[in-house]
Amino acid sequence: MQKMWEASEQLEALAVREDVPRARAIPLCKTCSLAGFCGHD
């Protein structure tokens, strides 16, 4: 339960951010239908 609570707090923190956090590309990015919009191409 504690892990779920901590995960919900992380999601809440992400929800209030105005910017998109940086993320690394994963192999699935090449087949993703949103690849053209996310900046990893």
PDB file of N, CA and C in Angstrom:
ATOM      1  N   MET A   1       0.827  -1.202   0.000  1.00  0.00           N
ATOM      2  CA  MET A   1       0.000   0.000   0.000  1.00  0.00           C
ATOM      3  C   MET A   1       0.865   1.258   0.000  1.00  0.00           C
ATOM      4  N   GLN A   2       1.970   1.209   0.722  1.00  0.00           N
ATOM      5  CA  GLN A   2       2.848   2.374   0.789  1.00  0.00           C
ATOM      6  C   GLN A   2       3.390   2.724  -0.595  1.00  0.00           C
ATOM      7  N   LYS A   3       3.761   1.698  -1.364  1.00  0.00           N
ATOM      8  CA  LYS A   3       4.295   1.936  -2.702  1.00  0.00           C
ATOM      9  C   LYS A   3       3.247   2.579  -3.608  1.00  0.00           C
ATOM     10  N   MET A   4       2.008   2.133  -3.474  1.00  0.00           N
ATOM     11  CA  MET A   4       0.927   2.724  -4.268  1.00  0.00           C
ATOM     12  C   MET A   4       0.700   4.175  -3.872  1.00  0.00           C
ATOM     13  N   TRP A   5       0.789   4.472  -2.593  1.00  0.00           N
ATOM     14  CA  TRP A   5       0.613   5.842  -2.125  1.00  0.00           C
ATOM     15  C   TRP A   5       1.708   6.745  -2.694  1.00  0.00           C
ATOM     16  N   GLU A   6       2.954   6.256  -2.651  1.00  0.00           N
ATOM     17  CA  GLU A   6       4.073   7.038  -3.182  1.00  0.00           C
ATOM     18  C   GLU A   6       3.921   7.259  -4.684  1.00  0.00           C
ATOM     19  N   ALA A   7       3.454   6.243  -5.396  1.00  0.00           N
ATOM     20  CA  ALA A   7       3.229   6.386  -6.834  1.00  0.00           C
ATOM     21  C   ALA A   7       2.138   7.418  -7.111  1.00  0.00           C
ATOM     22  N   SER A   8       1.094   7.442  -6.292  1.00  0.00           N
ATOM     23  CA  SER A   8       0.025   8.424  -6.494  1.00  0.00           C
ATOM     24  C   SER A   8       0.528   9.837  -6.228  1.00  0.00           C
ATOM     25  N   GLU A   9       1.438   9.981  -5.283  1.00  0.00           N
ATOM     26  CA  GLU A   9       2.026  11.299  -5.024  1.00  0.00           C
ATOM     27  C   GLU A   9       2.887  11.748  -6.201  1.00  0.00           C
ATOM     28  N   GLN A  10       3.618  10.814  -6.805  1.00  0.00           N
ATOM     29  CA  GLN A  10       4.417  11.153  -7.983  1.00  0.00           C
ATOM     30  C   GLN A  10       3.515  11.570  -9.139  1.00  0.00           C
ATOM     31  N   LEU A  11       2.414  10.868  -9.333  1.00  0.00           N
ATOM     32  CA  LEU A  11       1.472  11.235 -10.388  1.00  0.00           C
ATOM     33  C   LEU A  11       0.864  12.608 -10.139  1.00  0.00           C
ATOM     34  N   GLU A  12       0.562  12.894  -8.895  1.00  0.00           N
ATOM     35  CA  GLU A  12       0.011  14.204  -8.553  1.00  0.00           C
ATOM     36  C   GLU A  12       1.018  15.303  -8.870  1.00  0.00           C
ATOM     37  N   ALA A  13       2.287  15.072  -8.552  1.00  0.00           N
ATOM     38  CA  ALA A  13       3.329  16.057  -8.841  1.00  0.00           C
ATOM     39  C   ALA A  13       3.470  16.264 -10.346  1.00  0.00           C
ATOM     40  N   LEU A  14       3.373  15.200 -11.125  1.00  0.00           N
ATOM     41  CA  LEU A  14       3.447  15.330 -12.581  1.00  0.00           C
ATOM     42  C   LEU A  14       2.249  16.090 -13.133  1.00  0.00           C
ATOM     43  N   ALA A  15       1.097  15.878 -12.552  1.00  0.00           N
ATOM     44  CA  ALA A  15      -0.127  16.510 -13.047  1.00  0.00           C
ATOM     45  C   ALA A  15      -0.101  18.026 -12.911  1.00  0.00           C
ATOM     46  N   VAL A  16       0.601  18.546 -11.931  1.00  0.00           N
ATOM     47  CA  VAL A  16       0.607  19.996 -11.725  1.00  0.00           C
ATOM     48  C   VAL A  16       1.778  20.694 -12.413  1.00  0.00           C
ATOM     49  N   ARG A  17       2.673  19.930 -13.016  1.00  0.00           N
ATOM     50  CA  ARG A  17       3.797  20.538 -13.735  1.00  0.00           C
ATOM     51  C   ARG A  17       3.298  21.228 -14.991  1.00  0.00           C
ATOM     52  N   GLU A  18       3.897  22.351 -15.322  1.00  0.00           N
ATOM     53  CA  GLU A  18       3.521  23.045 -16.549  1.00  0.00           C
ATOM     54  C   GLU A  18       4.350  22.567 -17.730  1.00  0.00           C
ATOM     55  N   ASP A  19       5.535  22.020 -17.468  1.00  0.00           N
ATOM     56  CA  ASP A  19       6.382  21.523 -18.543  1.00  0.00           C
ATOM     57  C   ASP A  19       6.376  19.995 -18.549  1.00  0.00           C
ATOM     58  N   VAL A  20       6.756  19.434 -19.671  1.00  0.00           N
ATOM     59  CA  VAL A  20       6.833  17.978 -19.786  1.00  0.00           C
ATOM     60  C   VAL A  20       8.218  17.543 -19.329  1.00  0.00           C
ATOM     61  N   PRO A  21       8.308  16.606 -18.396  1.00  0.00           N
ATOM     62  CA  PRO A  21       9.628  16.172 -17.936  1.00  0.00           C
ATOM     63  C   PRO A  21      10.403  15.469 -19.053  1.00  0.00           C
ATOM     64  N   ARG A  22      11.719  15.593 -19.016  1.00  0.00           N
ATOM     65  CA  ARG A  22      12.561  14.939 -20.018  1.00  0.00           C
ATOM     66  C   ARG A  22      12.473  13.425 -19.850  1.00  0.00           C
ATOM     67  N   ALA A  23      12.531  12.751 -20.955  1.00  0.00           N
ATOM     68  CA  ALA A  23      12.496  11.286 -20.945  1.00  0.00           C
ATOM     69  C   ALA A  23      13.376  10.772 -22.073  1.00  0.00           C
ATOM     70  N   ARG A  24      13.915   9.581 -21.883  1.00  0.00           N
ATOM     71  CA  ARG A  24      14.739   9.006 -22.944  1.00  0.00           C
ATOM     72  C   ARG A  24      13.855   8.176 -23.873  1.00  0.00           C
ATOM     73  N   ALA A  25      14.264   8.099 -25.121  1.00  0.00           N
ATOM     74  CA  ALA A  25      13.516   7.317 -26.098  1.00  0.00           C
ATOM     75  C   ALA A  25      13.685   5.829 -25.809  1.00  0.00           C
ATOM     76  N   ILE A  26      12.653   5.070 -26.093  1.00  0.00           N
ATOM     77  CA  ILE A  26      12.718   3.623 -25.941  1.00  0.00           C
ATOM     78  C   ILE A  26      12.504   3.004 -27.319  1.00  0.00           C
ATOM     79  N   PRO A  27      12.869   1.735 -27.530  1.00  0.00           N
ATOM     80  CA  PRO A  27      12.748   1.132 -28.860  1.00  0.00           C
ATOM     81  C   PRO A  27      11.353   1.232 -29.480  1.00  0.00           C
ATOM     82  N   LEU A  28      10.319   1.306 -28.678  1.00  0.00           N
ATOM     83  CA  LEU A  28       8.969   1.398 -29.227  1.00  0.00           C
ATOM     84  C   LEU A  28       8.671   2.751 -29.853  1.00  0.00           C
ATOM     85  N   CYS A  29       9.506   3.757 -29.584  1.00  0.00           N
ATOM     86  CA  CYS A  29       9.247   5.095 -30.110  1.00  0.00           C
ATOM     87  C   CYS A  29       9.134   5.111 -31.632  1.00  0.00           C
ATOM     88  N   LYS A  30       9.892   4.273 -32.321  1.00  0.00           N
ATOM     89  CA  LYS A  30       9.878   4.275 -33.785  1.00  0.00           C
ATOM     90  C   LYS A  30       8.541   3.820 -34.351  1.00  0.00           C
ATOM     91  N   THR A  31       7.783   3.063 -33.588  1.00  0.00           N
ATOM     92  CA  THR A  31       6.492   2.575 -34.074  1.00  0.00           C
ATOM     93  C   THR A  31       5.308   3.317 -33.452  1.00  0.00           C
ATOM     94  N   CYS A  32       5.589   4.271 -32.600  1.00  0.00           N
ATOM     95  CA  CYS A  32       4.527   4.994 -31.901  1.00  0.00           C
ATOM     96  C   CYS A  32       3.823   5.975 -32.843  1.00  0.00           C
ATOM     97  N   SER A  33       2.514   6.026 -32.779  1.00  0.00           N
ATOM     98  CA  SER A  33       1.758   6.940 -33.636  1.00  0.00           C
ATOM     99  C   SER A  33       1.926   8.402 -33.217  1.00  0.00           C
ATOM    100  N   LEU A  34       2.445   8.653 -32.029  1.00  0.00           N
ATOM    101  CA  LEU A  34       2.655  10.025 -31.563  1.00  0.00           C
ATOM    102  C   LEU A  34       4.108  10.465 -31.691  1.00  0.00           C
ATOM    103  N   ALA A  35       4.961   9.660 -32.308  1.00  0.00           N
ATOM    104  CA  ALA A  35       6.395   9.951 -32.398  1.00  0.00           C
ATOM    105  C   ALA A  35       6.666  11.327 -33.014  1.00  0.00           C
ATOM    106  N   GLY A  36       5.864  11.724 -33.959  1.00  0.00           N
ATOM    107  CA  GLY A  36       6.064  13.017 -34.606  1.00  0.00           C
ATOM    108  C   GLY A  36       5.784  14.211 -33.714  1.00  0.00           C
ATOM    109  N   PHE A  37       5.129  14.002 -32.616  1.00  0.00           N
ATOM    110  CA  PHE A  37       4.743  15.094 -31.728  1.00  0.00           C
ATOM    111  C   PHE A  37       5.569  15.176 -30.450  1.00  0.00           C
ATOM    112  N   CYS A  38       6.328  14.120 -30.123  1.00  0.00           N
ATOM    113  CA  CYS A  38       6.955  14.086 -28.801  1.00  0.00           C
ATOM    114  C   CYS A  38       8.374  14.629 -28.761  1.00  0.00           C
ATOM    115  N   GLY A  39       9.023  14.836 -29.890  1.00  0.00           N
ATOM    116  CA  GLY A  39      10.356  15.426 -29.892  1.00  0.00           C
ATOM    117  C   GLY A  39      11.502  14.439 -29.840  1.00  0.00           C
ATOM    118  N   HIS A  40      11.239  13.157 -29.886  1.00  0.00           N
ATOM    119  CA  HIS A  40      12.313  12.168 -29.853  1.00  0.00           C
ATOM    120  C   HIS A  40      12.778  11.748 -31.235  1.00  0.00           C
ATOM    121  N   ASP A  41      12.139  12.229 -32.281  1.00  0.00           N
ATOM    122  CA  ASP A  41      12.549  11.793 -33.625  1.00  0.00           C
ATOM    123  C   ASP A  41      13.676  12.624 -34.180  1.00  0.00           C
TER     124      ASP A  41
END
